[in-house]
Coordinates of C-alpha atoms in Angstrom, one line a residue:
X1 CA -33.7 21.4 -19.8
X2 CA -32.6 22.5 -16.4
X3 CA -33.4 25.8 -14.6
X4 CA -29.7 26.3 -14.3
X5 CA -29.5 26.6 -18.1
X6 CA -32.0 29.4 -18.2
X7 CA -30.2 31.3 -15.6
X8 CA -27.0 31.0 -17.6
X9 CA -28.7 32.4 -20.8
X10 CA -27.9 36.0 -20.7
X11 CA -30.6 37.0 -23.5
X12 CA -33.4 36.1 -21.0
X13 CA -32.3 38.6 -18.4
X14 CA -33.3 36.5 -15.5
X15 CA -32.0 37.2 -12.0
X16 CA -32.1 34.5 -9.3
X17 CA -33.9 35.7 -6.1
X18 CA -34.0 32.3 -4.2
X19 CA -33.8 28.5 -4.5
X20 CA -30.2 28.2 -5.8
X21 CA -30.0 24.5 -4.3
X22 CA -33.0 23.7 -6.7
X23 CA -31.5 24.8 -9.9
X24 CA -31.1 21.3 -11.2
X25 CA -34.8 20.8 -11.6
X26 CA -36.0 19.9 -15.1
X27 CA -38.2 22.2 -17.1
X28 CA -40.8 20.4 -19.2
X29 CA -42.7 23.4 -20.4
X30 CA -43.7 27.1 -19.7
X31 CA -47.0 28.7 -18.5
X32 CA -48.0 32.4 -18.2
X33 CA -50.7 33.3 -15.8
X34 CA -52.0 36.0 -13.5
X35 CA -54.7 33.8 -12.0
X36 CA -54.9 33.5 -8.2
X37 CA -55.3 29.7 -8.7
X38 CA -53.9 28.3 -11.8
X39 CA -53.6 24.8 -10.5
X40 CA -56.2 23.4 -13.0
X41 CA -53.7 24.3 -15.9
X42 CA -50.6 22.9 -14.3
X43 CA -49.3 19.4 -14.7
X44 CA -45.8 19.7 -13.2
X45 CA -42.5 20.6 -14.4
X46 CA -43.4 24.1 -15.7
X47 CA -41.7 27.5 -15.5
X48 CA -44.5 29.7 -14.5
X49 CA -44.3 33.4 -15.7
X50 CA -46.4 35.9 -14.0
X51 CA -46.7 39.6 -14.1
X52 CA -48.1 39.7 -10.5
X53 CA -51.6 41.1 -11.4
X54 CA -53.0 38.5 -9.0
X55 CA -51.4 40.2 -5.9
X56 CA -53.3 42.7 -4.1
X57 CA -51.5 42.6 -0.8
X58 CA -48.8 40.7 1.1
X59 CA -51.2 38.1 2.1
X60 CA -51.7 36.9 -1.5
X61 CA -48.2 35.6 -2.0
X62 CA -48.2 32.5 0.4
X63 CA -51.4 30.8 -1.0
X64 CA -50.2 31.5 -4.6
X65 CA -46.7 30.0 -4.1
X66 CA -48.3 27.0 -1.9
X67 CA -50.5 26.2 -5.1
X68 CA -47.6 26.2 -7.5
X69 CA -45.4 24.1 -5.2
X70 CA -48.2 21.6 -4.7
X71 CA -48.6 21.2 -8.4
X72 CA -44.9 20.4 -8.8
X73 CA -43.9 23.4 -11.0
X74 CA -40.2 23.7 -11.7
X75 CA -39.9 27.5 -10.9
X76 CA -41.5 30.9 -10.8
X77 CA -40.4 33.9 -12.9
X78 CA -42.0 37.2 -11.9
X79 CA -41.8 40.2 -14.2
X80 CA -40.5 43.7 -12.8
X81 CA -42.6 45.8 -15.1
X82 CA -45.7 46.0 -12.9
X83 CA -44.3 46.6 -9.4
X84 CA -40.7 47.5 -10.1
X85 CA -38.9 45.3 -7.5
X86 CA -40.2 41.9 -6.6
X87 CA -42.1 42.2 -3.3
X88 CA -40.3 40.6 -0.2
X89 CA -43.4 38.5 0.9
X90 CA -43.1 36.6 -2.5
X91 CA -39.5 36.0 -1.9
X92 CA -40.2 34.6 1.5
X93 CA -43.1 32.4 0.4
X94 CA -40.9 30.9 -2.3
X95 CA -38.1 30.2 0.1
X96 CA -40.5 28.6 2.6
X97 CA -41.8 26.2 -0.1
X98 CA -38.4 25.7 -1.7
X99 CA -39.6 27.2 -5.1
X100 CA -36.9 28.7 -7.1
X101 CA -37.8 32.3 -7.9
X102 CA -36.5 34.5 -10.7
X103 CA -36.9 38.3 -11.5
X104 CA -37.6 39.1 -15.2
X105 CA -36.2 42.4 -16.3
X106 CA -38.8 44.8 -17.6
X107 CA -37.1 44.9 -21.1
X108 CA -37.5 41.2 -21.6
X109 CA -40.8 40.0 -22.9
X110 CA -42.4 36.8 -21.6
X111 CA -42.8 35.7 -25.2
X112 CA -39.1 35.6 -25.5
X113 CA -38.7 33.3 -22.5
X114 CA -41.7 31.2 -23.6
X115 CA -40.1 30.8 -27.1
X116 CA -36.7 29.8 -25.8
X117 CA -38.0 27.1 -23.4
X118 CA -40.4 25.7 -25.9
X119 CA -37.6 25.4 -28.5
X120 CA -35.3 23.7 -26.0
X121 CA -37.7 21.3 -24.5
X122 CA -39.1 20.1 -28.0
X123 CA -35.4 19.8 -29.1
X124 CA -34.7 17.4 -26.2
X125 CA -37.6 15.3 -26.6
X126 CA -37.1 15.0 -30.4
X127 CA -33.4 14.0 -29.6
X128 CA -34.6 11.4 -27.1
X129 CA -36.9 9.8 -29.7
X130 CA -34.2 9.9 -32.4
X131 CA -31.8 8.5 -29.8
X132 CA -33.5 5.1 -29.7
X133 CA -32.8 4.5 -33.3
X134 CA -29.6 6.6 -34.1
X135 CA -27.7 6.3 -30.9
X136 CA -28.0 2.5 -30.7
X137 CA -26.3 2.4 -34.1
X138 CA -23.5 4.9 -33.0
X139 CA -22.8 3.0 -29.7
X140 CA -22.9 -0.4 -31.5
X141 CA -20.1 0.8 -33.9
X142 CA -18.1 2.9 -31.7
X143 CA -18.7 1.6 -28.1
X144 CA -17.4 -2.0 -27.4
X145 CA -15.0 -2.0 -30.4
X146 CA -13.6 1.4 -29.9
X147 CA -12.8 2.1 -26.4
X148 CA -15.0 0.0 -24.1
X149 CA -17.7 1.2 -21.7
X150 CA -16.1 4.6 -21.4
X151 CA -17.1 5.5 -24.9
X152 CA -20.8 4.8 -24.1
X153 CA -20.6 6.7 -20.9
X154 CA -19.0 9.7 -22.8
X155 CA -21.9 9.8 -25.2
X156 CA -24.4 9.8 -22.4
X157 CA -22.6 12.7 -20.8
X158 CA -22.0 14.7 -24.0
X159 CA -25.5 14.0 -25.8
X160 CA -27.9 13.7 -22.8
X161 CA -26.0 15.5 -20.0
X162 CA -26.2 12.3 -17.9
X163 CA -23.3 11.4 -15.6
X164 CA -23.0 7.6 -15.3
X165 CA -20.7 4.9 -13.9
X166 CA -20.5 1.2 -14.5
X167 CA -20.1 -0.5 -10.9
X168 CA -19.3 -4.2 -10.1
X169 CA -21.6 -6.0 -7.6
X170 CA -19.4 -4.7 -4.7
X171 CA -19.6 -1.1 -5.8
X172 CA -16.0 -1.0 -7.4
X173 CA -15.9 1.4 -10.3
X174 CA -15.3 -0.4 -13.6
X175 CA -15.9 2.6 -15.9
X176 CA -16.8 6.2 -15.9
X177 CA -16.9 9.1 -18.3
X178 CA -14.1 11.6 -18.3
X179 CA -12.0 12.0 -15.2
X180 CA -15.0 12.0 -12.8
X181 CA -14.7 9.1 -10.2
X182 CA -17.4 7.9 -7.9
X183 CA -16.1 7.8 -4.4
X184 CA -15.7 4.2 -3.0
X185 CA -18.1 4.5 -0.2
X186 CA -20.7 5.9 -2.6
X187 CA -20.3 3.2 -5.0
X188 CA -20.5 0.5 -2.2
X189 CA -23.6 2.1 -1.0
X190 CA -25.2 2.1 -4.4
X191 CA -24.3 -1.5 -5.0
X192 CA -25.8 -2.4 -1.7
X193 CA -29.0 -0.5 -2.4
X194 CA -29.2 -2.2 -6.0
X195 CA -28.5 -5.7 -4.5
X196 CA -31.2 -5.2 -1.8
X197 CA -33.8 -4.0 -4.4
X198 CA -33.1 -6.9 -6.7
X199 CA -33.6 -9.5 -4.0
X200 CA -36.9 -8.0 -3.1
X201 CA -38.0 -8.4 -6.8
X202 CA -38.5 -4.6 -7.4
X203 CA -38.6 -3.7 -11.0
X204 CA -35.5 -1.8 -12.4
X205 CA -34.4 0.9 -12.6
X206 CA -34.0 1.3 -8.8
X207 CA -34.0 4.8 -7.3
X208 CA -31.3 5.3 -4.7
X209 CA -30.1 8.4 -2.7
X210 CA -26.7 8.6 -1.2
X211 CA -25.3 11.7 0.5
X212 CA -28.1 13.9 -0.8
X213 CA -27.7 12.8 -4.4
X214 CA -30.4 10.8 -6.4
X215 CA -29.3 8.0 -8.7
X216 CA -31.0 5.5 -10.9
X217 CA -29.6 2.0 -11.0
X218 CA -29.9 -0.2 -14.0
X219 CA -28.7 -3.9 -14.0
X220 CA -26.4 -5.0 -16.6
X221 CA -27.3 -8.6 -17.2
X222 CA -24.9 -11.3 -18.3
X223 CA -25.8 -12.2 -21.9
X224 CA -22.9 -14.6 -22.6
X225 CA -22.7 -18.5 -22.3
X226 CA -22.8 -18.3 -18.5
X227 CA -26.0 -16.2 -18.4
X228 CA -28.8 -17.3 -16.2
X229 CA -32.1 -17.5 -17.9
X230 CA -34.7 -15.0 -16.7
X231 CA -36.9 -17.7 -15.4
X232 CA -34.2 -19.1 -13.1
X233 CA -33.6 -17.9 -9.4
X234 CA -32.3 -14.4 -9.1
X235 CA -29.8 -15.7 -6.4
X236 CA -27.9 -17.4 -9.2
X237 CA -26.8 -14.0 -10.7
X238 CA -27.4 -11.3 -8.3
X239 CA -24.0 -11.3 -6.8
X240 CA -22.3 -11.3 -10.2
X241 CA -24.0 -8.8 -12.4
X242 CA -22.6 -5.3 -13.1
X243 CA -24.9 -2.2 -12.9
X244 CA -25.2 1.1 -14.4
X245 CA -25.5 4.3 -12.0
X246 CA -26.9 7.3 -13.4
X247 CA -26.9 10.5 -11.6
X248 CA -30.6 11.2 -12.2
X249 CA -34.1 10.3 -11.1
X250 CA -35.4 8.0 -13.9
X251 CA -38.9 8.0 -12.4
X252 CA -40.4 10.7 -14.6
X253 CA -38.5 9.8 -17.7
X254 CA -40.3 9.3 -21.0
X255 CA -40.4 5.7 -22.3
X256 CA -37.9 6.7 -25.1
X257 CA -35.2 7.6 -22.8
X258 CA -35.7 4.6 -20.6
X259 CA -35.4 2.4 -23.8
X260 CA -32.2 4.3 -24.6
X261 CA -30.7 3.4 -21.2
X262 CA -31.8 -0.3 -21.4
X263 CA -29.9 -0.3 -24.7
X264 CA -26.8 1.2 -23.2
X265 CA -26.9 -1.6 -20.6
X266 CA -27.1 -4.3 -23.3
X267 CA -24.0 -2.7 -25.0
X268 CA -22.1 -2.8 -21.8
X269 CA -23.1 -6.5 -21.3
X270 CA -21.8 -7.4 -24.6
X271 CA -18.3 -5.8 -23.6
X272 CA -18.5 -7.7 -20.3
X273 CA -19.1 -10.9 -22.2
X274 CA -16.0 -10.1 -24.1
X275 CA -13.9 -9.6 -20.8
X276 CA -15.3 -12.6 -19.2
X277 CA -14.2 -14.8 -22.0
X278 CA -10.6 -13.6 -21.4
X279 CA -11.0 -15.2 -17.9
X280 CA -11.4 -18.6 -19.4
X281 CA -7.6 -19.2 -19.7
X282 CA -7.0 -18.2 -16.2
X283 CA -9.9 -20.2 -14.9
X284 CA -8.4 -23.2 -16.8
X285 CA -5.1 -22.8 -15.3
X286 CA -6.5 -22.7 -11.9
X287 CA -8.7 -25.8 -12.5
X288 CA -5.7 -27.8 -13.7
X289 CA -3.5 -26.8 -10.8
X290 CA -6.3 -27.6 -8.3
X291 CA -7.0 -31.0 -9.8
X292 CA -3.2 -31.8 -9.7
X293 CA -3.0 -30.8 -6.1
X294 CA -6.1 -32.6 -4.9
X295 CA -5.1 -35.9 -6.6
X296 CA -1.6 -35.8 -5.1
X297 CA 0.3 -35.3 -8.3
X298 CA 4.1 -35.2 -8.1
X299 CA 5.6 -31.8 -7.1
X300 CA 7.4 -31.8 -10.3
X301 CA 4.2 -32.0 -12.4
X302 CA 2.6 -29.3 -10.4
X303 CA 5.7 -27.1 -10.7
X304 CA 5.7 -27.2 -14.4
X305 CA 1.9 -26.2 -14.5
X306 CA 2.7 -23.3 -12.2
X307 CA 5.6 -22.3 -14.7
X308 CA 2.9 -22.0 -17.3
X309 CA 0.6 -20.2 -15.0
X310 CA 3.2 -17.5 -13.8
X311 CA 3.7 -15.7 -17.0
X312 CA 0.0 -15.5 -17.7
X313 CA -0.9 -14.1 -14.3
X314 CA 2.4 -12.0 -13.7
X315 CA 3.9 -11.1 -17.0
X316 CA 7.5 -10.1 -17.0
X317 CA 8.0 -11.4 -13.5
X318 CA 10.9 -13.6 -14.4
X319 CA 10.9 -15.9 -11.4
X320 CA 8.5 -18.1 -9.8
X321 CA 6.4 -16.2 -7.2
X322 CA 4.9 -17.1 -3.9
X323 CA 1.3 -18.3 -4.0
X324 CA -1.6 -18.0 -1.7
X325 CA -4.8 -20.0 -1.8
X326 CA -8.1 -18.5 -0.9
X327 CA -11.3 -20.7 -0.5
X328 CA -14.8 -19.1 -0.7
X329 CA -18.3 -20.8 -0.4
X330 CA -21.7 -19.1 -0.9
X331 CA -24.6 -21.0 0.7
X332 CA -28.2 -20.1 0.2
X333 CA -31.1 -21.3 2.5
X334 CA -34.4 -22.6 0.9
X335 CA -36.9 -20.0 -0.2
X336 CA -40.6 -20.5 -0.8
X337 CA -40.5 -24.3 -0.6
X338 CA -37.0 -24.6 -2.4
X339 CA -34.3 -26.7 -0.9
X340 CA -30.9 -25.1 -0.5
X341 CA -29.3 -27.2 -3.1
X342 CA -31.6 -25.7 -5.8
X343 CA -29.4 -22.8 -6.1
X344 CA -25.8 -23.9 -7.0
X345 CA -23.3 -21.9 -5.1
X346 CA -20.0 -23.0 -6.9
X347 CA -20.3 -20.5 -10.0
X348 CA -21.5 -17.8 -7.8
X349 CA -18.6 -18.1 -5.3
X350 CA -16.2 -18.2 -8.4
X351 CA -17.5 -14.9 -9.8
X352 CA -17.6 -13.4 -6.5
X353 CA -14.1 -14.3 -5.4
X354 CA -12.8 -13.0 -8.6
X355 CA -14.3 -9.7 -7.8
X356 CA -13.3 -9.7 -4.1
X357 CA -9.6 -10.3 -4.7
X358 CA -9.4 -7.1 -6.8
X359 CA -8.1 -4.1 -4.9
X360 CA -11.3 -2.0 -4.3
X361 CA -9.2 1.2 -4.9
X362 CA -8.3 0.2 -8.5
X363 CA -10.8 1.2 -11.1
X364 CA -11.3 -0.6 -14.5
X365 CA -12.5 -3.9 -15.7
X366 CA -8.9 -5.5 -16.3
X367 CA -7.7 -5.4 -12.8
X368 CA -8.6 -9.1 -12.1
X369 CA -6.2 -10.4 -14.8
X370 CA -3.8 -11.7 -12.4
X371 CA -6.3 -13.8 -10.4
X372 CA -7.1 -17.4 -11.3
X373 CA -10.2 -19.0 -9.7
X374 CA -11.6 -22.5 -10.1
X375 CA -14.7 -24.0 -8.6
X376 CA -15.3 -27.5 -7.6
X377 CA -18.8 -28.2 -6.3
X378 CA -20.1 -25.7 -4.0
X379 CA -16.7 -23.9 -3.3
X380 CA -14.4 -21.8 -5.3
X381 CA -10.7 -21.9 -5.0
X382 CA -8.4 -19.0 -6.1
X383 CA -4.8 -19.4 -6.8
X384 CA -3.2 -15.9 -6.1
X385 CA 0.3 -15.2 -7.3
X386 CA 2.5 -12.9 -5.0
X387 CA 5.8 -11.5 -6.2
X388 CA 8.7 -12.8 -4.2
X389 CA 9.6 -10.5 -1.3
X390 CA 13.1 -10.1 -0.2
X391 CA 13.5 -10.4 3.6
X392 CA 15.3 -7.6 5.6
X393 CA 18.3 -9.9 6.1
X394 CA 18.6 -10.2 2.4
X395 CA 18.5 -6.5 1.8
X396 CA 21.2 -5.9 4.3
X397 CA 23.3 -8.6 2.9
X398 CA 23.0 -7.0 -0.6
X399 CA 24.3 -3.7 0.9
X400 CA 20.9 -2.2 2.0
X401 CA 19.9 -0.9 5.3
X402 CA 16.9 -1.4 7.8
X403 CA 15.2 1.8 6.3
X404 CA 15.4 0.3 3.0
X405 CA 14.0 -3.0 4.2
X406 CA 11.1 -1.4 5.9
X407 CA 10.0 0.2 2.7
X408 CA 9.0 -3.3 1.4
X409 CA 5.2 -3.9 2.0
X410 CA 3.8 -7.2 2.6
X411 CA 1.9 -8.2 -0.5
X412 CA 0.2 -11.2 1.1
X413 CA -3.6 -11.3 1.5
X414 CA -5.1 -10.9 5.1
X415 CA -8.5 -12.4 5.8
X416 CA -9.4 -9.6 8.3
X417 CA -9.1 -6.8 5.6
X418 CA -10.1 -8.7 2.6
X419 CA -13.9 -8.2 3.0
X420 CA -13.7 -4.8 4.7
X421 CA -14.7 -2.8 1.6
X422 CA -17.3 -5.2 0.3
X423 CA -19.1 -6.5 3.3
X424 CA -21.9 -3.9 3.3
X425 CA -23.1 -4.4 -0.4
X426 CA -22.7 -8.3 -0.2
X427 CA -24.7 -8.5 2.9
X428 CA -27.5 -6.7 1.1
X429 CA -27.2 -9.1 -1.8
X430 CA -27.2 -12.2 0.5
X431 CA -30.2 -10.8 2.5
X432 CA -31.7 -13.2 5.0
X433 CA -31.1 -16.5 3.2
X434 CA -27.5 -16.3 2.0
X435 CA -23.9 -16.6 3.5
X436 CA -20.4 -16.1 2.3
X437 CA -17.5 -17.5 4.1
X438 CA -14.0 -17.3 3.1
X439 CA -10.6 -18.8 4.2
X440 CA -7.0 -17.6 3.4
X441 CA -3.9 -19.7 3.5
X442 CA -0.4 -18.5 4.4
X443 CA 2.0 -17.8 1.5
X444 CA 3.9 -20.8 0.1
X445 CA 6.9 -20.6 -2.3
X446 CA 7.1 -24.2 -3.7
X447 CA 4.7 -26.8 -5.4
X448 CA 5.0 -29.0 -2.2
X449 CA 3.4 -26.5 -0.1
X450 CA 0.3 -26.0 -2.3
X451 CA -1.7 -29.1 -0.8
X452 CA -1.1 -27.8 2.7
X453 CA -2.1 -24.4 1.7
X454 CA -5.4 -25.6 0.2
X455 CA -6.3 -27.6 3.3
X456 CA -5.2 -24.7 5.4
X457 CA -7.5 -22.3 3.5
X458 CA -10.5 -24.8 3.6
X459 CA -10.0 -25.2 7.3
X460 CA -9.9 -21.4 7.9
X461 CA -13.2 -21.2 6.0
X462 CA -14.7 -23.6 8.2
X463 CA -13.7 -21.5 11.2
X464 CA -15.3 -18.5 9.4
X465 CA -18.4 -20.7 9.0
X466 CA -18.7 -21.3 12.6
X467 CA -19.2 -17.6 13.2
X468 CA -22.3 -15.5 13.1
X469 CA -22.9 -13.1 10.2
X470 CA -23.7 -13.0 6.6
X471 CA -20.1 -12.4 5.5
X472 CA -17.2 -14.0 7.5
X473 CA -13.6 -14.7 6.8
X474 CA -10.7 -16.3 8.7
X475 CA -7.0 -16.6 8.1
X476 CA -4.2 -19.1 8.5
X477 CA -3.0 -17.3 11.6
X478 CA -6.2 -18.2 13.6
X479 CA -5.5 -21.8 13.0
X480 CA -2.7 -22.0 15.7
X481 CA -4.8 -20.3 18.4
X482 CA -7.5 -21.1 20.9
X483 CA -9.7 -19.0 18.4
X484 CA -9.6 -22.2 16.3
X485 CA -11.3 -24.3 19.0
X486 CA -13.9 -21.9 20.3
X487 CA -16.4 -21.7 17.3
X488 CA -16.7 -25.6 17.4
X489 CA -17.9 -25.8 20.9
X490 CA -21.5 -26.9 20.9
X491 CA -23.9 -24.0 22.0
X492 CA -25.4 -26.0 25.0
X493 CA -21.8 -26.6 26.3
X494 CA -20.7 -23.1 25.7
X495 CA -23.7 -21.8 27.6
X496 CA -23.3 -24.1 30.4
X497 CA -19.7 -23.5 30.8
X498 CA -19.9 -19.6 30.7
X499 CA -23.0 -19.6 32.9
X500 CA -21.2 -21.7 35.8
X501 CA -18.3 -19.3 35.9
X502 CA -19.7 -15.9 35.0
X503 CA -23.3 -15.8 36.0
X504 CA -22.5 -15.4 39.8
X505 CA -20.4 -12.5 38.9
X506 CA -23.0 -10.9 36.7
X507 CA -25.7 -11.3 39.4
X508 CA -23.4 -9.6 42.0
X509 CA -22.6 -6.8 39.6
X510 CA -26.3 -6.2 38.8
X511 CA -27.2 -6.0 42.5
X512 CA -24.1 -4.1 43.7
X513 CA -22.6 -2.3 40.6
X514 CA -19.3 -3.9 41.8
X515 CA -17.9 -4.3 38.3
X516 CA -16.4 -7.6 38.9
X517 CA -16.5 -8.8 35.2
X518 CA -14.6 -5.7 33.8
X519 CA -12.1 -6.4 36.7
X520 CA -11.6 -10.0 35.8
X521 CA -11.1 -9.1 32.2
X522 CA -8.3 -6.3 33.1
X523 CA -6.8 -8.7 35.6
X524 CA -6.4 -11.5 32.9
X525 CA -5.3 -9.0 30.3
X526 CA -2.6 -7.7 32.6
X527 CA -1.3 -11.4 33.1
X528 CA -2.2 -11.3 36.8
X529 CA -0.1 -8.2 37.6
X530 CA -1.6 -6.4 40.5
X531 CA 0.2 -3.2 39.8
X532 CA -0.5 -3.0 36.1
X533 CA -4.2 -3.9 36.6
X534 CA -4.8 -1.4 39.4
X535 CA -3.1 1.3 37.2
X536 CA -5.3 0.5 34.3
X537 CA -8.6 0.6 36.3
X538 CA -7.4 3.6 38.3
X539 CA -7.9 1.7 41.6
X540 CA -5.8 1.2 44.7
X541 CA -4.2 -2.2 44.8
X542 CA -6.0 -3.0 47.9
X543 CA -9.4 -2.2 46.3
X544 CA -8.2 -4.5 43.4
X545 CA -7.2 -7.4 45.9
X546 CA -10.8 -7.0 47.5
X547 CA -12.5 -7.3 44.0
X548 CA -10.4 -10.4 43.1
X549 CA -11.1 -12.0 46.4
X550 CA -14.9 -11.5 45.9
X551 CA -14.7 -13.1 42.4
X552 CA -12.8 -16.2 44.1
X553 CA -15.5 -16.3 46.8
X554 CA -18.4 -16.2 44.5
X555 CA -17.0 -18.8 42.0
X556 CA -15.0 -21.0 44.2
X557 CA -11.9 -20.5 41.9
X558 CA -8.3 -19.4 42.8
X559 CA -7.0 -16.7 40.4
X560 CA -3.4 -17.6 41.4
X561 CA -3.8 -21.0 39.7
X562 CA -3.1 -21.3 35.9
X563 CA -5.9 -23.8 35.3
X564 CA -8.6 -21.3 36.9
X565 CA -7.1 -18.4 35.1
X566 CA -7.5 -20.3 31.8
X567 CA -11.2 -21.3 32.6
X568 CA -12.0 -17.7 33.1
X569 CA -10.2 -16.5 30.0
X570 CA -12.2 -19.1 27.9
X571 CA -15.5 -18.2 29.5
X572 CA -15.1 -14.5 28.7
X573 CA -14.3 -15.4 25.2
X574 CA -17.2 -17.6 24.8
X575 CA -19.7 -15.3 26.4

């Protein structure tokens, strides 16, 4: 039981004198003492009752409280019968050691408090032991078949006073008890800590603290056909397993309660297997379309397959949607003598892409029902349907207006925002030997465009792969820019080119603090306009002309020439 429950029991007559922030401490027992040093009789978690007979003067309070705090007691309850009011020195000592302090009214016997605590604690321990047998049966019959993971979590809340959530590997909430939702940033932080702990081989449950709250994290292992044997490399499953986050510290739980929570994760795993089986149809559709596109099948055959896929992925749509293609690849480095090929990346990328393409703000396990992902070799390919979007011109032609047209949101996926909510947890799971790269195509509205979209997404992924970082993405819009070329410039060429143009300026800035590099960047950004650049830098135009002249003198270049401007622009981008 918790200290808060004692305070809320009117029959005990307890009055809180300090330690309001510590009322969630668990009480495992009770001890009455008036010894000056009762440490030999304390094991931690007790509510200590005292009549204050040990106190002779104010100096006695601090060492007494220090002994209790060091022993890990839950709280101290001091009787008012001996001294009337509780001494201020005792209140101050408890506040200093963060030990909750209660005053016991003189009409309440310590025996009454002792009996109440013993009865409650004994009942909870008996309940935990019985739960291993009884609640497993209840959960098996009422959980997966009668409401999904929410039923299991509701039972944890009502029977054991445990708040818990089921999270995806990116921290998205899949299920929770009641209406209490876990904030998105908290879920992402918990998922990241769970993945990091799993990668280091720490034994579950993992203890995590986010925003001052302690959680215990239990992995939910995949037990279906696609399950990874326990003896296999953890990297094959770490980025696809769900987790159970419990708002409690399981470090001091008895084995019976830990067994119960392990049973709960097994039940949720069974439910997950059922939902994974539902993805089989969508995966098969994606695989068939991918094979047709890659083998150059006639557009009519691809269109027929898309007509089959559209009702499954977008029920009730009525018309053929636009489509986008997303390509992902997970690559692992060798670990402990293993080659990178020892860990297949295709299935991992497939499960991960199915999760990434779900809106992180949407909760529930069925939000991926409109995403079809196939995998071929080491890469995963997603076929994402988008409802047809009317253009502003179409809206006005139909009697609409500009304001109405502006209300339409672009439903297309954008590479620069796709990974924003999941970058932190995935980076923890990839650790120092894994990489996720992802490419996004433009939207296409016909079967003829799918082959080009696939190649576009694959090329965008290669652009992302040329960038530094554990989690990188690139979109189709980057393929028509100088950004496409820069990542593929060899490192030695890049260094030599930038050094030849920029090192003289950096050296001069270092010696004279002349700010030539910032001036060059601003000048190019203002398209060579002296007035606009001087205004941006808060300089007189003559000062700007002096700096540009110094840049030209040090580099031998002429910033009035387009070729030299372009060279400086590329050098700054590659530096």
